[in-house]
Amino acid sequence: MSHPAYGVLRPVVQTDTVNASVLLCDNPGIMTLDGTNTWVLHGPGSDEMVVVDPGPDDDQHIARLAELGTISLVLISHKHEDHTGGIDKIVDATGATVRAVGSGFLRGLGGPLTDGEVIDAAGLRITVLATPGHTADSLSFLVDGGRGERSDGRGAVLTADTVLGRGTTVIDDEDGSLSAYLDSLRRLQGLGQRMVLPGHGPELADLHAVTTMYLAHREERLDQVRQALRVIGEDATARQVVEHVYVDVDKELWDAAEKSVRAQLDYLRA
């Protein structure tokens, strides 16, 4: 069965200062869950929109986005193709400026995104937060009312793949880092009880609660890896550790788990 949310712009946050809706891309998989969430943001009364992560190179998904109205800015959370593959098609369709950490994803004159930068666009104030770990270039975005607007002090945080709506995050074995990831979780935890708008899976009500759970889960896994090394040897491979520790996880997910274990071993052996 097709997911009922494919092709449907679903409102998630509707307040006096922020409107955030999600368009779910039809690219389900082990790593993408139901698919990639493309977020569409604007302040009340604004006739412009900001898109966060246009998704993969999918004609129907990009066409649906382009039909929504004036997209002035596209923000990229990190390098993975399921978030970036549609960049050129959305630029061709809308003329939007695209901003990211990596220069390879920049389109237009906006320049690279920097940690702590505040963007005023589409009636919103969007604060860029560096949250590396899943990848080296991973960002989160704190969204609040635009300049001159009153805020409830909470807002919402778009966490991309740093915090998912379901399950836990895999550390990229190319440039991810568990040490950086734990620091990023603590940074997000410090933002308090804000709504989580993730890159995959459903929205969550409490950022502090979910990051606390994520941190506890990581510490539990690290303890399990330490114990496994005591049993099977300090020189054990990531795959050997997966087979010892991840007996509670579907074997279809073991390849993904191996990436995380490799990051855990690097962390412990450092």
mmCIF file of C-alpha atoms in Angstrom, residues 63-243:
data_model
loop_
_atom_site.group_PDB
_atom_site.id
_atom_site.type_symbol
_atom_site.label_atom_id
_atom_site.label_comp_id
_atom_site.label_asym_id
_atom_site.label_seq_id
_atom_site.Cartn_x
_atom_site.Cartn_y
_atom_site.Cartn_z
ATOM 1 C CA ALA A 63 6.719 19.455 -9.138
ATOM 2 C CA ARG A 64 4.432 19.292 -6.102
ATOM 3 C CA LEU A 65 6.732 21.672 -4.228
ATOM 4 C CA ALA A 66 6.890 24.102 -7.138
ATOM 5 C CA GLU A 67 3.090 24.227 -7.279
ATOM 6 C CA LEU A 68 2.862 25.548 -3.722
ATOM 7 C CA GLY A 69 3.801 29.123 -4.551
ATOM 8 C CA THR A 70 6.839 31.386 -4.247
ATOM 9 C CA ILE A 71 9.818 29.529 -2.793
ATOM 10 C CA SER A 72 12.491 32.126 -2.173
ATOM 11 C CA LEU A 73 15.018 30.073 -0.208
ATOM 12 C CA VAL A 74 16.037 26.429 0.109
ATOM 13 C CA LEU A 75 18.096 25.299 3.105
ATOM 14 C CA ILE A 76 20.067 22.050 3.089
ATOM 15 C CA SER A 77 20.555 20.118 6.325
ATOM 16 C CA HIS A 78 23.354 17.814 5.133
ATOM 17 C CA LYS A 79 24.924 16.205 2.100
ATOM 18 C CA HIS A 80 23.011 12.928 1.670
ATOM 19 C CA GLU A 81 21.322 12.457 -1.702
ATOM 20 C CA ASP A 82 17.892 11.759 -0.250
ATOM 21 C CA HIS A 83 17.955 15.380 0.984
ATOM 22 C CA THR A 84 19.910 17.072 -1.816
ATOM 23 C CA GLY A 85 19.225 15.209 -5.080
ATOM 24 C CA GLY A 86 16.382 17.546 -6.058
ATOM 25 C CA ILE A 87 18.349 20.790 -5.704
ATOM 26 C CA ASP A 88 18.838 21.616 -9.357
ATOM 27 C CA LYS A 89 15.282 20.717 -10.330
ATOM 28 C CA ILE A 90 13.764 22.918 -7.633
ATOM 29 C CA VAL A 91 16.048 25.776 -8.670
ATOM 30 C CA ASP A 92 15.023 25.324 -12.308
ATOM 31 C CA ALA A 93 11.349 25.312 -11.298
ATOM 32 C CA THR A 94 11.394 28.195 -8.795
ATOM 33 C CA GLY A 95 14.606 30.209 -9.141
ATOM 34 C CA ALA A 96 15.170 29.840 -5.383
ATOM 35 C CA THR A 97 18.500 30.489 -3.698
ATOM 36 C CA VAL A 98 19.983 27.354 -2.125
ATOM 37 C CA ARG A 99 22.179 27.557 0.951
ATOM 38 C CA ALA A 100 24.139 24.790 2.680
ATOM 39 C CA VAL A 101 27.422 24.226 4.488
ATOM 40 C CA GLY A 102 29.052 22.543 1.506
ATOM 41 C CA SER A 103 29.842 24.765 -1.470
ATOM 42 C CA GLY A 104 28.802 22.030 -3.900
ATOM 43 C CA PHE A 105 25.176 22.557 -2.943
ATOM 44 C CA LEU A 106 25.087 26.363 -3.162
ATOM 45 C CA ARG A 107 22.925 27.964 -5.829
ATOM 46 C CA GLY A 108 22.493 31.713 -6.155
ATOM 47 C CA LEU A 109 24.183 34.375 -4.058
ATOM 48 C CA GLY A 110 23.295 33.351 -0.500
ATOM 49 C CA GLY A 111 26.670 31.888 0.450
ATOM 50 C CA PRO A 112 27.475 29.070 2.894
ATOM 51 C CA LEU A 113 25.478 28.642 6.086
ATOM 52 C CA THR A 114 27.357 29.277 9.335
ATOM 53 C CA ASP A 115 26.714 28.181 12.902
ATOM 54 C CA GLY A 116 24.671 30.720 14.840
ATOM 55 C CA GLU A 117 23.612 32.636 11.742
ATOM 56 C CA VAL A 118 20.116 34.113 11.912
ATOM 57 C CA ILE A 119 18.154 34.187 8.668
ATOM 58 C CA ASP A 120 15.131 36.460 8.247
ATOM 59 C CA ALA A 121 13.031 35.014 5.426
ATOM 60 C CA ALA A 122 9.359 34.424 4.610
ATOM 61 C CA GLY A 123 8.293 36.183 7.801
ATOM 62 C CA LEU A 124 10.399 33.879 9.964
ATOM 63 C CA ARG A 125 13.572 34.005 12.027
ATOM 64 C CA ILE A 126 15.603 30.840 11.373
ATOM 65 C CA THR A 127 18.698 30.170 13.468
ATOM 66 C CA VAL A 128 21.327 27.852 12.004
ATOM 67 C CA LEU A 129 22.748 25.297 14.449
ATOM 68 C CA ALA A 130 25.775 23.172 13.623
ATOM 69 C CA THR A 131 24.932 19.651 14.816
ATOM 70 C CA PRO A 132 27.627 17.421 13.286
ATOM 71 C CA GLY A 133 27.888 13.727 13.967
ATOM 72 C CA HIS A 134 25.524 11.977 11.576
ATOM 73 C CA THR A 135 27.681 13.711 8.964
ATOM 74 C CA ALA A 136 30.313 16.384 9.379
ATOM 75 C CA ASP A 137 28.099 18.985 7.695
ATOM 76 C CA SER A 138 24.852 18.250 9.563
ATOM 77 C CA LEU A 139 22.767 21.261 10.561
ATOM 78 C CA SER A 140 19.582 21.818 12.537
ATOM 79 C CA PHE A 141 17.336 24.862 12.212
ATOM 80 C CA LEU A 142 15.511 26.642 15.032
ATOM 81 C CA VAL A 143 12.429 28.336 13.614
ATOM 82 C CA ASP A 144 10.663 31.185 15.381
ATOM 83 C CA GLY A 145 8.639 34.266 14.552
ATOM 84 C CA GLY A 146 10.195 36.813 12.254
ATOM 85 C CA ARG A 147 11.722 40.157 13.140
ATOM 86 C CA GLY A 148 9.333 42.278 15.171
ATOM 87 C CA GLU A 149 7.043 39.344 15.956
ATOM 88 C CA ARG A 150 6.293 38.219 19.470
ATOM 89 C CA SER A 151 7.407 34.693 20.292
ATOM 90 C CA ASP A 152 6.361 32.140 22.865
ATOM 91 C CA GLY A 153 10.060 31.387 23.373
ATOM 92 C CA ARG A 154 9.683 27.825 22.143
ATOM 93 C CA GLY A 155 9.474 27.541 18.380
ATOM 94 C CA ALA A 156 10.292 24.309 16.560
ATOM 95 C CA VAL A 157 13.580 22.661 15.614
ATOM 96 C CA LEU A 158 14.184 20.959 12.291
ATOM 97 C CA THR A 159 16.634 18.211 13.197
ATOM 98 C CA ALA A 160 17.054 16.448 9.808
ATOM 99 C CA ASP A 161 18.825 13.116 10.475
ATOM 100 C CA THR A 162 20.338 14.140 13.812
ATOM 101 C CA VAL A 163 17.083 13.284 15.586
ATOM 102 C CA LEU A 164 14.571 11.114 13.738
ATOM 103 C CA GLY A 165 10.867 10.767 14.305
ATOM 104 C CA ARG A 166 11.270 7.021 14.769
ATOM 105 C CA GLY A 167 14.271 4.876 15.657
ATOM 106 C CA THR A 168 17.797 6.203 16.075
ATOM 107 C CA THR A 169 20.402 7.788 13.832
ATOM 108 C CA VAL A 170 23.204 6.030 11.968
ATOM 109 C CA ILE A 171 26.648 7.631 12.089
ATOM 110 C CA ASP A 172 27.976 8.039 8.542
ATOM 111 C CA ASP A 173 31.130 5.962 8.148
ATOM 112 C CA GLU A 174 32.675 8.457 5.739
ATOM 113 C CA ASP A 175 32.818 11.587 7.868
ATOM 114 C CA GLY A 176 30.482 11.030 10.813
ATOM 115 C CA SER A 177 31.700 11.121 14.400
ATOM 116 C CA LEU A 178 30.125 9.712 17.549
ATOM 117 C CA SER A 179 31.969 12.215 19.744
ATOM 118 C CA ALA A 180 30.611 15.122 17.686
ATOM 119 C CA TYR A 181 27.178 13.504 17.613
ATOM 120 C CA LEU A 182 26.976 13.234 21.407
ATOM 121 C CA ASP A 183 27.968 16.903 21.688
ATOM 122 C CA SER A 184 25.257 17.813 19.168
ATOM 123 C CA LEU A 185 22.617 15.882 21.107
ATOM 124 C CA ARG A 186 23.594 17.746 24.261
ATOM 125 C CA ARG A 187 23.358 21.049 22.396
ATOM 126 C CA LEU A 188 19.855 20.216 21.187
ATOM 127 C CA GLN A 189 18.888 18.936 24.631
ATOM 128 C CA GLY A 190 19.757 22.369 25.991
ATOM 129 C CA LEU A 191 17.095 23.983 23.789
ATOM 130 C CA GLY A 192 14.362 22.559 26.023
ATOM 131 C CA GLN A 193 10.868 21.349 25.222
ATOM 132 C CA ARG A 194 10.506 22.355 21.594
ATOM 133 C CA MET A 195 8.721 20.492 18.828
ATOM 134 C CA VAL A 196 10.964 18.252 16.709
ATOM 135 C CA LEU A 197 10.506 18.385 12.927
ATOM 136 C CA PRO A 198 12.752 15.524 11.705
ATOM 137 C CA GLY A 199 14.145 14.575 8.320
ATOM 138 C CA HIS A 200 12.415 11.194 8.463
ATOM 139 C CA GLY A 201 9.478 9.915 10.476
ATOM 140 C CA PRO A 202 6.752 11.746 12.390
ATOM 141 C CA GLU A 203 7.136 14.993 14.303
ATOM 142 C CA LEU A 204 7.781 14.744 18.047
ATOM 143 C CA ALA A 205 6.485 16.967 20.824
ATOM 144 C CA ASP A 206 9.494 17.330 23.134
ATOM 145 C CA LEU A 207 13.081 17.834 21.938
ATOM 146 C CA HIS A 208 14.479 17.616 25.473
ATOM 147 C CA ALA A 209 12.805 14.271 26.120
ATOM 148 C CA VAL A 210 13.864 12.663 22.836
ATOM 149 C CA THR A 211 17.485 13.849 23.045
ATOM 150 C CA THR A 212 17.651 12.585 26.623
ATOM 151 C CA MET A 213 16.448 9.205 25.348
ATOM 152 C CA TYR A 214 18.942 9.288 22.467
ATOM 153 C CA LEU A 215 21.836 10.012 24.836
ATOM 154 C CA ALA A 216 20.798 7.215 27.181
ATOM 155 C CA HIS A 217 20.501 4.806 24.231
ATOM 156 C CA ARG A 218 23.992 5.701 22.992
ATOM 157 C CA GLU A 219 25.488 5.186 26.447
ATOM 158 C CA GLU A 220 23.720 1.833 26.696
ATOM 159 C CA ARG A 221 25.106 0.747 23.321
ATOM 160 C CA LEU A 222 28.605 1.902 24.271
ATOM 161 C CA ASP A 223 28.415 -0.205 27.431
ATOM 162 C CA GLN A 224 27.303 -3.181 25.355
ATOM 163 C CA VAL A 225 30.206 -2.684 22.956
ATOM 164 C CA ARG A 226 32.661 -2.467 25.870
ATOM 165 C CA GLN A 227 31.274 -5.720 27.253
ATOM 166 C CA ALA A 228 31.446 -7.364 23.825
ATOM 167 C CA LEU A 229 35.101 -6.432 23.466
ATOM 168 C CA ARG A 230 35.839 -8.050 26.814
ATOM 169 C CA VAL A 231 34.239 -11.283 25.558
ATOM 170 C CA ILE A 232 35.358 -11.476 21.921
ATOM 171 C CA GLY A 233 38.590 -9.505 22.172
ATOM 172 C CA GLU A 234 39.748 -5.914 21.986
ATOM 173 C CA ASP A 235 40.618 -6.302 18.293
ATOM 174 C CA ALA A 236 37.125 -7.416 17.282
ATOM 175 C CA THR A 237 35.742 -6.095 14.000
ATOM 176 C CA ALA A 238 32.612 -3.973 13.799
ATOM 177 C CA ARG A 239 30.723 -6.889 12.237
ATOM 178 C CA GLN A 240 31.695 -9.228 15.066
ATOM 179 C CA VAL A 241 30.448 -6.677 17.578
ATOM 180 C CA VAL A 242 27.165 -6.254 15.674
ATOM 181 C CA GLU A 243 26.559 -9.998 15.740
#
